[in-house]
PDB file of C-alpha atoms in Angstrom:
ATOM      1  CA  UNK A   1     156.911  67.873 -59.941  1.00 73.00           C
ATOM      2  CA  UNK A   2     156.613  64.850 -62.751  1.00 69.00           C
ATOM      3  CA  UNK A   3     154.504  63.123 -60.659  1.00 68.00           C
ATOM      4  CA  UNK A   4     151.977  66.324 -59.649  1.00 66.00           C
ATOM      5  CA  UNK A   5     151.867  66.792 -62.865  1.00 61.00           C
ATOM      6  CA  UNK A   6     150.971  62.778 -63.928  1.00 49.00           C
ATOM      7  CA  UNK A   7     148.564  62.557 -60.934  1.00 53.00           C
ATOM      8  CA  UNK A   8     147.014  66.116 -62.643  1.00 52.00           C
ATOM      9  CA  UNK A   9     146.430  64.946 -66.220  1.00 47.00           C
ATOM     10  CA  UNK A  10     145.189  61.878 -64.563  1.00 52.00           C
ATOM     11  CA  UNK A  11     142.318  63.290 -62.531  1.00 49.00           C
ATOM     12  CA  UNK A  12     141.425  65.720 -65.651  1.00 51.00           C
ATOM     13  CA  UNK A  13     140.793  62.423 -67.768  1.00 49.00           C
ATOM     14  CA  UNK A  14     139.163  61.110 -65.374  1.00 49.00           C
ATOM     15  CA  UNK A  15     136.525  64.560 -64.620  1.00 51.00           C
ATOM     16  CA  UNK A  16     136.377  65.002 -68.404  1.00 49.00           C
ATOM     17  CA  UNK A  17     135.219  60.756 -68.918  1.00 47.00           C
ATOM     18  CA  UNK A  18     133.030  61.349 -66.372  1.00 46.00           C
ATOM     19  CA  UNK A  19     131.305  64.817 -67.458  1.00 43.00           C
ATOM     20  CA  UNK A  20     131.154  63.177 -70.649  1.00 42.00           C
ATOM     21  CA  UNK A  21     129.055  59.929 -69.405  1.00 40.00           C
ATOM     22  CA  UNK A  22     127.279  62.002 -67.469  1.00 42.00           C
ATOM     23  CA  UNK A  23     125.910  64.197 -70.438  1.00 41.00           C
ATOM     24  CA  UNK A  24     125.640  61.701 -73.158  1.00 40.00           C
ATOM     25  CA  UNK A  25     124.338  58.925 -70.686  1.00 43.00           C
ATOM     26  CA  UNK A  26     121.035  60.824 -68.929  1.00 51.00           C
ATOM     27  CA  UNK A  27     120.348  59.495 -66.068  1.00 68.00           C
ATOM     28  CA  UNK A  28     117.509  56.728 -65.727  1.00 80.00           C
ATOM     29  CA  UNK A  29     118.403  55.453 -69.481  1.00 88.00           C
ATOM     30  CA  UNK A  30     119.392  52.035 -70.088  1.00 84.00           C
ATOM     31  CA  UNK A  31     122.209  50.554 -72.308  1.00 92.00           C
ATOM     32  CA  UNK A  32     120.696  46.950 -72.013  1.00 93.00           C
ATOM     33  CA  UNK A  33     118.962  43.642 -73.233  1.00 96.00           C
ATOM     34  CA  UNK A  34     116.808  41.662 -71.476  1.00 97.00           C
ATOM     35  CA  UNK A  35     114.626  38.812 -71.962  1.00 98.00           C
ATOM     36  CA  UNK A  36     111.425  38.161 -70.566  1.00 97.00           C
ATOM     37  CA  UNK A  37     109.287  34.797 -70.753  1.00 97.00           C
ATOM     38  CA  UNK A  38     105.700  35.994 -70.940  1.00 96.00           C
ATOM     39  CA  UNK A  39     102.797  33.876 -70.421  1.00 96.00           C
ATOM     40  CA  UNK A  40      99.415  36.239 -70.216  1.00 93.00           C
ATOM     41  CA  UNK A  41      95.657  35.817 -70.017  1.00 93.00           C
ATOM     42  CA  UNK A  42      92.650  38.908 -70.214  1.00 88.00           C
ATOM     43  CA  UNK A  43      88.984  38.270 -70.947  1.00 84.00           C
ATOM     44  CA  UNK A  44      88.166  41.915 -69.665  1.00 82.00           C
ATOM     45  CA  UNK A  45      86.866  42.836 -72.860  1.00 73.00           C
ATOM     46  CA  UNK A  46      84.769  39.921 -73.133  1.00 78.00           C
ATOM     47  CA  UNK A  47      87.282  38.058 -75.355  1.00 78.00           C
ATOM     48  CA  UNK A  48      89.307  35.309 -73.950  1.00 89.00           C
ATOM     49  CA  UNK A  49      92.884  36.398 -75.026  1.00 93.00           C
ATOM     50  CA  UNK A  50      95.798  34.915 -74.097  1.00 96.00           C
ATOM     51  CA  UNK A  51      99.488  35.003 -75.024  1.00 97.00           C
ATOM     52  CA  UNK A  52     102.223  33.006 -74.531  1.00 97.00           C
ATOM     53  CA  UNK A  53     105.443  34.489 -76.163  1.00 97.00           C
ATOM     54  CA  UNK A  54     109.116  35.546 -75.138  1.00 98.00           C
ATOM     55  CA  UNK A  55     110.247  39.506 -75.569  1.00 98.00           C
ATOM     56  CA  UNK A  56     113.589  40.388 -75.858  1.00 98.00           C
ATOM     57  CA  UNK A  57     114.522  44.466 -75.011  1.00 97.00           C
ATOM     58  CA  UNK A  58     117.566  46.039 -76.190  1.00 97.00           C
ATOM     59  CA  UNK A  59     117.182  49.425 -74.492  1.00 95.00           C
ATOM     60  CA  UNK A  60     120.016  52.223 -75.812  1.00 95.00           C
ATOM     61  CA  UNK A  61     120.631  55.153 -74.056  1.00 94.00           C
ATOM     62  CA  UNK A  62     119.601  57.619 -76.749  1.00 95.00           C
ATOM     63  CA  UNK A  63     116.066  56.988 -75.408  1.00 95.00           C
ATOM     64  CA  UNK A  64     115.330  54.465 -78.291  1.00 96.00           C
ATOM     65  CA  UNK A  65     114.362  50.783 -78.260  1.00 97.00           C
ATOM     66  CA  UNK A  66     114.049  47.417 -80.023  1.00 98.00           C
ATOM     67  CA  UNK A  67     111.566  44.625 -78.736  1.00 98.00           C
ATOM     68  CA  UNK A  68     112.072  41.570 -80.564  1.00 98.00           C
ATOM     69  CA  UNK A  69     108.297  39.724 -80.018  1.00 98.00           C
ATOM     70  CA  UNK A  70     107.750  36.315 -80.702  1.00 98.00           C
ATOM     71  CA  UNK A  71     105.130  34.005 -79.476  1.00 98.00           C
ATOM     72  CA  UNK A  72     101.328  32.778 -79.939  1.00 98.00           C
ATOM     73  CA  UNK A  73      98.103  34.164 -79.103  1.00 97.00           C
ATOM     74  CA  UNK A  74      94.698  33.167 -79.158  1.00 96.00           C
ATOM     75  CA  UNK A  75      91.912  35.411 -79.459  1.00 93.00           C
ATOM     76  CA  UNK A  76      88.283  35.089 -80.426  1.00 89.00           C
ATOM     77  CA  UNK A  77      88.781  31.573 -80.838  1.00 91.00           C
ATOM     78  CA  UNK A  78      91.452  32.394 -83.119  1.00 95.00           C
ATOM     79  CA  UNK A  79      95.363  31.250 -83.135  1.00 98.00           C
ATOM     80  CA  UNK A  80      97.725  33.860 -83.874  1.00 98.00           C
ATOM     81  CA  UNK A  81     101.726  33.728 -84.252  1.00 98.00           C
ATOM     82  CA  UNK A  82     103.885  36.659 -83.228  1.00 98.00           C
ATOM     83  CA  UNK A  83     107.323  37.175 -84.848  1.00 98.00           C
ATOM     84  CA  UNK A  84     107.927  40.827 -85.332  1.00 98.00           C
ATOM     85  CA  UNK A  85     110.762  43.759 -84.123  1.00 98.00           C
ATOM     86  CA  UNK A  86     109.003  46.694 -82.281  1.00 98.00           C
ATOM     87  CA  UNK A  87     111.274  49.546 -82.638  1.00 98.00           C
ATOM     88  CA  UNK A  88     110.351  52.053 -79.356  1.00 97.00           C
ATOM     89  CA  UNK A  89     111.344  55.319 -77.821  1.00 96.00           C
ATOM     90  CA  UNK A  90     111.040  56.101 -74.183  1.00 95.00           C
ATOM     91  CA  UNK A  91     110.859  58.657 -72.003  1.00 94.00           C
ATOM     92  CA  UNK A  92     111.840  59.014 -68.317  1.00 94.00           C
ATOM     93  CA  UNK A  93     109.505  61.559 -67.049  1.00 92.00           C
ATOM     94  CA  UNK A  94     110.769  61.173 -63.340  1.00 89.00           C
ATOM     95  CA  UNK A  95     112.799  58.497 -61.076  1.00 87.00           C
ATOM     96  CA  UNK A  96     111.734  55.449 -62.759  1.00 91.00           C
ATOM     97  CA  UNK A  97     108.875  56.422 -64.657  1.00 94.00           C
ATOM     98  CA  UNK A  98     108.495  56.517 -68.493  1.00 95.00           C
ATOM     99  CA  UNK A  99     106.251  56.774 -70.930  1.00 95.00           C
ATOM    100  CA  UNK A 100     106.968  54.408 -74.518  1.00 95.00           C
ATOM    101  CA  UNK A 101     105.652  55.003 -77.685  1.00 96.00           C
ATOM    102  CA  UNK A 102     105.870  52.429 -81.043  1.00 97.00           C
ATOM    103  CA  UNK A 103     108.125  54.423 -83.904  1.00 97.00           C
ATOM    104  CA  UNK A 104     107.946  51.652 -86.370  1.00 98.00           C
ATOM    105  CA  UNK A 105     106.636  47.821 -86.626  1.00 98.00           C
ATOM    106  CA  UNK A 106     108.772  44.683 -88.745  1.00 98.00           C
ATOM    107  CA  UNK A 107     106.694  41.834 -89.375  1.00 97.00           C
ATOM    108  CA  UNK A 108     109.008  38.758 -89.679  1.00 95.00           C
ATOM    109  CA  UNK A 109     107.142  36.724 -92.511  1.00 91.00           C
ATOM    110  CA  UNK A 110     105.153  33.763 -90.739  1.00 94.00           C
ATOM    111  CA  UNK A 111     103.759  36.720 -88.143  1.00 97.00           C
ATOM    112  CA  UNK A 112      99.870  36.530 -88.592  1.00 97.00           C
ATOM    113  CA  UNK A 113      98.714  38.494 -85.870  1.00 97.00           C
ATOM    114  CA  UNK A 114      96.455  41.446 -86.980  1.00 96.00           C
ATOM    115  CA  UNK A 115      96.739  44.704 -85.510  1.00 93.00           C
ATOM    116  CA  UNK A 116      94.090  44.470 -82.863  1.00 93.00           C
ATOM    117  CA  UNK A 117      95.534  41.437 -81.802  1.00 94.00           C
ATOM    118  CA  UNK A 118      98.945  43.364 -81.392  1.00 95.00           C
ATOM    119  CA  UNK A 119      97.477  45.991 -79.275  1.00 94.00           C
ATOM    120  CA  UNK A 120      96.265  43.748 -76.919  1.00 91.00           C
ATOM    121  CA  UNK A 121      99.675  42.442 -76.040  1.00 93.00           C
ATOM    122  CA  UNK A 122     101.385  46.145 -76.402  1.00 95.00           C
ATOM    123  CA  UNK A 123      98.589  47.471 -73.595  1.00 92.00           C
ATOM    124  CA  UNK A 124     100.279  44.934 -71.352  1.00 90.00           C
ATOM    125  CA  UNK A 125     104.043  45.803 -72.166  1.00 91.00           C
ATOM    126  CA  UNK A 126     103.060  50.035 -71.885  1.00 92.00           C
ATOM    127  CA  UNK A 127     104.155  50.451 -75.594  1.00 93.00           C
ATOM    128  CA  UNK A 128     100.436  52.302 -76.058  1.00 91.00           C
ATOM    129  CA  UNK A 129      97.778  53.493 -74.352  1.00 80.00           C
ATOM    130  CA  UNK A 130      99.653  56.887 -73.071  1.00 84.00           C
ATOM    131  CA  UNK A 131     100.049  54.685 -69.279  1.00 87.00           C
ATOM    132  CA  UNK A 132     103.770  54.962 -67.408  1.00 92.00           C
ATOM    133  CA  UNK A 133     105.739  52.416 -67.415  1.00 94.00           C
ATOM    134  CA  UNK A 134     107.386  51.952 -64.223  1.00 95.00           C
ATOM    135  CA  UNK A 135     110.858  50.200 -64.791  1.00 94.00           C
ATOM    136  CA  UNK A 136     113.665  49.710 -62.237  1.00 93.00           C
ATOM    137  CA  UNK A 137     117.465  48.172 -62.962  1.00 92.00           C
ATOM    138  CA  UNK A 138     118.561  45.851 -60.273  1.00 92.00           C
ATOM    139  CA  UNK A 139     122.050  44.765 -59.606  1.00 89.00           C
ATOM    140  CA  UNK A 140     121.208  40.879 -59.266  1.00 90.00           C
ATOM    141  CA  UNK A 141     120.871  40.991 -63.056  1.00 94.00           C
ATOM    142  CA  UNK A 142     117.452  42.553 -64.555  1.00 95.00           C
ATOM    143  CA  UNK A 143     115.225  44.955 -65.100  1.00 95.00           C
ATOM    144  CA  UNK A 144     111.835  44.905 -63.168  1.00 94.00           C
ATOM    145  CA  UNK A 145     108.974  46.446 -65.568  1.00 94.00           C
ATOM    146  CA  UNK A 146     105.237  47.308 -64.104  1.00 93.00           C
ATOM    147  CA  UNK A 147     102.351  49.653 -63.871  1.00 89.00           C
ATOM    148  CA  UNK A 148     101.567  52.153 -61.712  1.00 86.00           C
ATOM    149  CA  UNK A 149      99.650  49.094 -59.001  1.00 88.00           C
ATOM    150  CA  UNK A 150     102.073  46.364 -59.283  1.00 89.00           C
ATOM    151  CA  UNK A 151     105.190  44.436 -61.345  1.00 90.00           C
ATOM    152  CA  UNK A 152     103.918  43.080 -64.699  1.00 91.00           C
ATOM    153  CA  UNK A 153     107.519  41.628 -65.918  1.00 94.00           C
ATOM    154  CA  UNK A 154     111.270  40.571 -64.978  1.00 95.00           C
ATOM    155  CA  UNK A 155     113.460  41.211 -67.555  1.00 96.00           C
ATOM    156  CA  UNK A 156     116.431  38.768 -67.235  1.00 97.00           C
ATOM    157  CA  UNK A 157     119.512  40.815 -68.453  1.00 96.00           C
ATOM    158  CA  UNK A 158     121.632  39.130 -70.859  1.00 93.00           C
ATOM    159  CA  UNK A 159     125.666  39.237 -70.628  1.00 74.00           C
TER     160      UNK A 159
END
């Protein structure tokens, strides 16, 4: 009778952890960080831009972000340095498709990229320009990030 009643409690705990992950944990949210070398090029706009930086995520599963950017970019024949924290919600809208918006940028003090500049670089990542970021955890240790045609980014997660 002990031991029914044990093996009871037992499986309670365990239906009332998991109810609990399974509410305050939504589905297709990430408690993560990643890092991600990224060396990118775009004279679309007729400007010959190009960054070279590394991005480190820290996704939390309240659907909030930080992206810790650091790097150089040229642009317009100008040379830019990145060092800034991008704090970042997201959205899963459905499967593995989100939608990220900026909430608030920290310029670390030898950061002289301009705005513009910044956008450039934040097109790429999906952090504006109202596109869905397509982003899928894999167990051999990181987080593949793309648009809707093809991967843009593998984000190495860090122990």
């Amino acid at each position: 009778m002990k031991r029914t009643i044990a093996l009871l409690l037992i499986l309670m705990a365990l239906a009332a952890s998991f109810a609990w992950l399974s509410l305050n944990h939504g589905r297709g949210y990430y408690q993560s960080s990643c890092e991600v070398n990224l060396n990118y090029s775009d004279s679309t706009e007729g400007d010959q831009y190009h960054f070279y930086g590394n991005l480190v995520f820290d996704f939390e599963t309240n659907r909030t972000g930080q992206l810790y950017l650091s790097g150089s970019a040229r642009s317009a024949d100008q040379d830019y340095i990145f060092s800034r924290y991008v704090n970042f919600s997201y959205l899963n809208e459905n499967n593995n498709r989100y939608r990220m918006a900026i909430n608030k940028v920290n310029k670390i003090g030898h950061d002289s990229a301009p705005d513009e500049v910044a956008q450039k670089i934040y097109r790429v990542i999906g952090l504006v320009g109202g596109v869905y970021v397509y982003m899928e955890r894999h167990r051999d240790g990181y987080i593949l990030l793309g648009n809707m045609v093809s991967p843009v980014m593998t984000c190495v997660i860090l122990s």
